[in-house]
Amino acid sequence: MSLALVAAPALARDPAVGPDATAVSVDAPARPSRERARMNQRVFDRVWSEVRGQYYDPALHGVDWNGARRSFRPRALAAPDDRTLYRVLGEMLALLDDDHARASAPAVARRLDMARQPRAAIGVTLRPEEPGEPGVYVVETVREGSPADAAGVLAGWRLDTTGPGAWFPELDVVDGQTVTLALVDPAGASRTLTVTPRIMDPRPPFVADLSRPGVAVLRIEAFDPGLGVWLGRQLSALPPETDLVLDLRGNPGGRLLEADAVLSCFLPRDRAWATRTTRSGRAIVLKTAGGCGDLEAPASNDVAVLVDSNSRSAAELTPAALQEAGRAVVVGEPTAGAVLISQDTRLPDGGRLSLSRSDFITAGGVRLEKRGVTPDLAASASDGGSDGSDPVLELAIAALAPAIPSQARTAEAAPL
């Protein structure tokens, strides 16, 4: 199982239907069937045991885990449906105060498994409402051309899944079968919208924008397999004088190997960039190991990295390592501060447990967890006007623009 740096609370990324999808009624019976209770027990016991035996901090941050079992297990066993069960599990895991510790219901796990395949989609990504209101989510993004976009859903709206008949993330969606979204806009107005999911192709995880003279903007949606090879190919085709912008905004992280490959594109081989510490206390120094495609030597292009509050895990450690090495200017908002090394475990019902297995500090000794990366230049997308401008990107491009040499400035200022 590969190590990952992912902390993505988005529970509804382009919802997809799996082969065994079943609709769970909001008005489910108060008591579970015998089979349901048995499965609830298996799932709960697996989650509880994995945390006790595998969590990176053997002290579990001081949480009384046996006490948690006594409190939450009866509620989990009595859950009539996935929604109730996984909310109980979520409450228990929240005791760890760790964004990586989360249990995803089977429907959510299916969407994650099909993230790079055509699937039935609503077209939104969600994150739980902060500081945390069960069943209420914030719409992080709305995919252009999606059913949600056509229905008028906007980023920043809140999705309330607690009412009767409202769609919630623990449900699959099916092509052509309408769902009801109970939304609240920033002004507090309630909006109930009916959306019909349809099959949509996945968004490409890596996109190169070469439309600006002298600047290449590389948008990286996630640290997915193949990123290092793709990035090496892009860099090999760029002249060294071309400025490079890596856009990691909204990036939830991904594979540790791909993060190392990205760093290998800009740092010398065997350059220490972080240390991870396992549950046993063993410290492992992470060093660049190559993997940047066919690129024979680190690229010399000037680099800016764009981040925001939704940049997580690998999308935090990467700009942090480049920043510490003096290899890139970081532009945007402080990152999420969710930087532990996690692994996923498949649960008996098809759900998924994500759990932190190692602690992480940068080569400079900084622990980014709960702290995040502080940009060199602060900017926010909200600073833009209604003209669709991107002030964060514009600031990064301006920061990379070569300064006029002092001799040239003197010559320009001299009278004729």
mmCIF file of C-alpha atoms in Angstrom, residues 141-305:
data_model
loop_
_atom_site.group_PDB
_atom_site.id
_atom_site.type_symbol
_atom_site.label_atom_id
_atom_site.label_comp_id
_atom_site.label_asym_id
_atom_site.label_seq_id
_atom_site.Cartn_x
_atom_site.Cartn_y
_atom_site.Cartn_z
ATOM 1 C CA THR A 141 -16.172 24.368 -6.248
ATOM 2 C CA VAL A 142 -18.781 24.009 -8.966
ATOM 3 C CA ARG A 143 -17.634 22.375 -12.172
ATOM 4 C CA GLU A 144 -18.313 24.451 -15.262
ATOM 5 C CA GLY A 145 -20.926 22.863 -17.500
ATOM 6 C CA SER A 146 -22.093 20.448 -14.798
ATOM 7 C CA PRO A 147 -25.713 19.889 -13.694
ATOM 8 C CA ALA A 148 -24.998 21.934 -10.559
ATOM 9 C CA ASP A 149 -23.643 24.781 -12.679
ATOM 10 C CA ALA A 150 -26.716 24.676 -14.903
ATOM 11 C CA ALA A 151 -28.947 24.794 -11.818
ATOM 12 C CA GLY A 152 -27.202 27.951 -10.606
ATOM 13 C CA VAL A 153 -25.280 26.511 -7.657
ATOM 14 C CA LEU A 154 -22.365 28.758 -6.645
ATOM 15 C CA ALA A 155 -19.188 28.166 -4.678
ATOM 16 C CA GLY A 156 -19.515 29.385 -1.106
ATOM 17 C CA TRP A 157 -23.111 28.234 -0.688
ATOM 18 C CA ARG A 158 -23.924 25.835 2.155
ATOM 19 C CA LEU A 159 -25.531 22.466 1.522
ATOM 20 C CA ASP A 160 -27.856 21.306 4.304
ATOM 21 C CA THR A 161 -28.400 17.547 4.084
ATOM 22 C CA THR A 162 -30.333 17.179 7.328
ATOM 23 C CA GLY A 163 -33.859 17.792 6.038
ATOM 24 C CA PRO A 164 -36.241 15.141 4.703
ATOM 25 C CA GLY A 165 -35.771 14.343 1.029
ATOM 26 C CA ALA A 166 -32.473 16.213 0.715
ATOM 27 C CA TRP A 167 -29.520 14.488 -0.958
ATOM 28 C CA PHE A 168 -26.545 13.679 1.259
ATOM 29 C CA PRO A 169 -23.041 12.393 0.408
ATOM 30 C CA GLU A 170 -23.618 8.880 1.754
ATOM 31 C CA LEU A 171 -26.028 8.315 -1.139
ATOM 32 C CA ASP A 172 -24.980 7.312 -4.626
ATOM 33 C CA VAL A 173 -26.310 9.287 -7.557
ATOM 34 C CA VAL A 174 -27.526 7.725 -10.768
ATOM 35 C CA ASP A 175 -27.442 9.111 -14.274
ATOM 36 C CA GLY A 176 -30.817 10.712 -15.022
ATOM 37 C CA GLN A 177 -32.266 10.283 -11.522
ATOM 38 C CA THR A 178 -32.908 13.693 -9.956
ATOM 39 C CA VAL A 179 -31.692 14.693 -6.514
ATOM 40 C CA THR A 180 -32.784 17.576 -4.310
ATOM 41 C CA LEU A 181 -30.166 19.967 -2.990
ATOM 42 C CA ALA A 182 -31.108 22.102 0.018
ATOM 43 C CA LEU A 183 -28.827 25.135 -0.194
ATOM 44 C CA VAL A 184 -28.300 28.387 1.664
ATOM 45 C CA ASP A 185 -26.601 31.315 -0.066
ATOM 46 C CA PRO A 186 -24.187 33.720 1.705
ATOM 47 C CA ALA A 187 -27.073 36.112 2.397
ATOM 48 C CA GLY A 188 -28.893 33.376 4.323
ATOM 49 C CA ALA A 189 -31.591 32.763 1.728
ATOM 50 C CA SER A 190 -32.695 29.135 1.360
ATOM 51 C CA ARG A 191 -32.664 27.662 -2.125
ATOM 52 C CA THR A 192 -34.039 24.218 -2.888
ATOM 53 C CA LEU A 193 -32.831 23.042 -6.287
ATOM 54 C CA THR A 194 -33.535 19.890 -8.243
ATOM 55 C CA VAL A 195 -30.512 18.609 -10.130
ATOM 56 C CA THR A 196 -30.345 15.748 -12.609
ATOM 57 C CA PRO A 197 -26.941 14.028 -12.555
ATOM 58 C CA ARG A 198 -25.439 12.953 -15.836
ATOM 59 C CA ILE A 199 -22.367 11.053 -16.975
ATOM 60 C CA MET A 200 -19.381 13.381 -17.208
ATOM 61 C CA ASP A 201 -15.822 12.710 -18.246
ATOM 62 C CA PRO A 202 -13.262 13.237 -15.476
ATOM 63 C CA ARG A 203 -11.374 16.480 -15.365
ATOM 64 C CA PRO A 204 -7.733 16.048 -16.339
ATOM 65 C CA PRO A 205 -5.591 16.023 -13.186
ATOM 66 C CA PHE A 206 -2.796 18.041 -14.811
ATOM 67 C CA VAL A 207 -3.278 20.921 -17.255
ATOM 68 C CA ALA A 208 -0.681 23.125 -18.969
ATOM 69 C CA ASP A 209 -1.616 26.682 -19.963
ATOM 70 C CA LEU A 210 0.935 28.191 -22.346
ATOM 71 C CA SER A 211 -1.235 31.064 -23.543
ATOM 72 C CA ARG A 212 0.850 33.791 -21.860
ATOM 73 C CA PRO A 213 4.148 34.847 -23.477
ATOM 74 C CA GLY A 214 7.107 33.801 -21.375
ATOM 75 C CA VAL A 215 5.001 32.100 -18.699
ATOM 76 C CA ALA A 216 3.833 28.494 -18.308
ATOM 77 C CA VAL A 217 1.008 27.885 -15.839
ATOM 78 C CA LEU A 218 0.730 24.253 -14.770
ATOM 79 C CA ARG A 219 -2.479 23.434 -12.923
ATOM 80 C CA ILE A 220 -2.173 20.321 -10.714
ATOM 81 C CA GLU A 221 -5.486 19.041 -9.352
ATOM 82 C CA ALA A 222 -3.951 16.236 -7.264
ATOM 83 C CA PHE A 223 -0.691 14.364 -6.778
ATOM 84 C CA ASP A 224 -1.969 11.441 -8.829
ATOM 85 C CA PRO A 225 0.094 8.684 -10.453
ATOM 86 C CA GLY A 226 1.958 9.987 -13.489
ATOM 87 C CA LEU A 227 2.433 13.539 -12.220
ATOM 88 C CA GLY A 228 6.238 13.366 -12.153
ATOM 89 C CA VAL A 229 6.438 11.982 -15.676
ATOM 90 C CA TRP A 230 4.001 14.616 -16.959
ATOM 91 C CA LEU A 231 5.827 17.460 -15.236
ATOM 92 C CA GLY A 232 9.180 16.280 -16.575
ATOM 93 C CA ARG A 233 7.742 16.260 -20.082
ATOM 94 C CA GLN A 234 6.439 19.807 -19.689
ATOM 95 C CA LEU A 235 9.717 21.120 -18.311
ATOM 96 C CA SER A 236 11.756 19.429 -21.014
ATOM 97 C CA ALA A 237 9.836 21.435 -23.619
ATOM 98 C CA LEU A 238 10.259 24.815 -21.892
ATOM 99 C CA PRO A 239 13.146 27.213 -22.516
ATOM 100 C CA PRO A 240 14.979 28.033 -19.252
ATOM 101 C CA GLU A 241 13.952 31.672 -19.519
ATOM 102 C CA THR A 242 10.252 30.770 -19.382
ATOM 103 C CA ASP A 243 8.766 31.496 -15.956
ATOM 104 C CA LEU A 244 6.848 28.648 -14.350
ATOM 105 C CA VAL A 245 3.741 28.832 -12.155
ATOM 106 C CA LEU A 246 2.586 25.692 -10.332
ATOM 107 C CA ASP A 247 -1.057 26.123 -9.342
ATOM 108 C CA LEU A 248 -1.815 23.935 -6.294
ATOM 109 C CA ARG A 249 -4.923 25.789 -5.148
ATOM 110 C CA GLY A 250 -7.630 23.419 -3.982
ATOM 111 C CA ASN A 251 -5.251 20.470 -4.339
ATOM 112 C CA PRO A 252 -5.992 17.848 -1.626
ATOM 113 C CA GLY A 253 -2.645 16.070 -1.941
ATOM 114 C CA GLY A 254 -1.955 12.534 -3.090
ATOM 115 C CA ARG A 255 0.899 10.074 -3.405
ATOM 116 C CA LEU A 256 4.138 10.648 -1.533
ATOM 117 C CA LEU A 257 6.137 9.307 -4.499
ATOM 118 C CA GLU A 258 4.656 11.937 -6.775
ATOM 119 C CA ALA A 259 5.448 14.709 -4.313
ATOM 120 C CA ASP A 260 9.061 13.539 -4.323
ATOM 121 C CA ALA A 261 9.015 13.438 -8.133
ATOM 122 C CA VAL A 262 7.808 17.054 -8.293
ATOM 123 C CA LEU A 263 10.548 18.164 -5.930
ATOM 124 C CA SER A 264 13.079 16.201 -7.995
ATOM 125 C CA CYS A 265 12.132 18.381 -10.948
ATOM 126 C CA PHE A 266 13.627 21.402 -9.169
ATOM 127 C CA LEU A 267 16.050 20.167 -6.502
ATOM 128 C CA PRO A 268 19.274 18.143 -6.830
ATOM 129 C CA ARG A 269 19.099 14.400 -6.349
ATOM 130 C CA ASP A 270 19.525 13.193 -2.742
ATOM 131 C CA ARG A 271 18.470 16.578 -1.379
ATOM 132 C CA ALA A 272 16.824 16.096 2.054
ATOM 133 C CA TRP A 273 13.420 17.759 2.104
ATOM 134 C CA ALA A 274 11.547 16.261 5.066
ATOM 135 C CA THR A 275 11.609 13.712 7.870
ATOM 136 C CA ARG A 276 8.771 11.359 8.674
ATOM 137 C CA THR A 277 8.521 9.656 12.041
ATOM 138 C CA THR A 278 6.652 6.366 12.391
ATOM 139 C CA ARG A 279 4.586 5.115 15.309
ATOM 140 C CA SER A 280 7.650 3.307 16.663
ATOM 141 C CA GLY A 281 9.601 6.566 16.769
ATOM 142 C CA ARG A 282 11.829 5.700 13.814
ATOM 143 C CA ALA A 283 12.841 8.822 11.889
ATOM 144 C CA ILE A 284 13.180 8.462 8.122
ATOM 145 C CA VAL A 285 14.804 11.269 6.146
ATOM 146 C CA LEU A 286 13.100 11.855 2.801
ATOM 147 C CA LYS A 287 15.460 12.741 -0.034
ATOM 148 C CA THR A 288 14.762 13.530 -3.662
ATOM 149 C CA ALA A 289 15.034 10.312 -5.615
ATOM 150 C CA GLY A 290 14.373 11.429 -9.169
ATOM 151 C CA GLY A 291 11.237 10.476 -11.009
ATOM 152 C CA CYS A 292 10.797 13.695 -12.961
ATOM 153 C CA GLY A 293 10.207 11.896 -16.224
ATOM 154 C CA ASP A 294 13.096 12.059 -18.677
ATOM 155 C CA LEU A 295 14.449 15.311 -17.262
ATOM 156 C CA GLU A 296 18.161 14.674 -16.751
ATOM 157 C CA ALA A 297 18.823 17.599 -14.377
ATOM 158 C CA PRO A 298 16.642 19.871 -12.235
ATOM 159 C CA ALA A 299 14.933 22.609 -14.211
ATOM 160 C CA SER A 300 16.430 26.082 -13.871
ATOM 161 C CA ASN A 301 13.240 28.035 -14.625
ATOM 162 C CA ASP A 302 12.087 30.599 -12.079
ATOM 163 C CA VAL A 303 9.141 29.141 -10.147
ATOM 164 C CA ALA A 304 6.109 30.422 -8.278
ATOM 165 C CA VAL A 305 3.682 28.150 -6.442
#
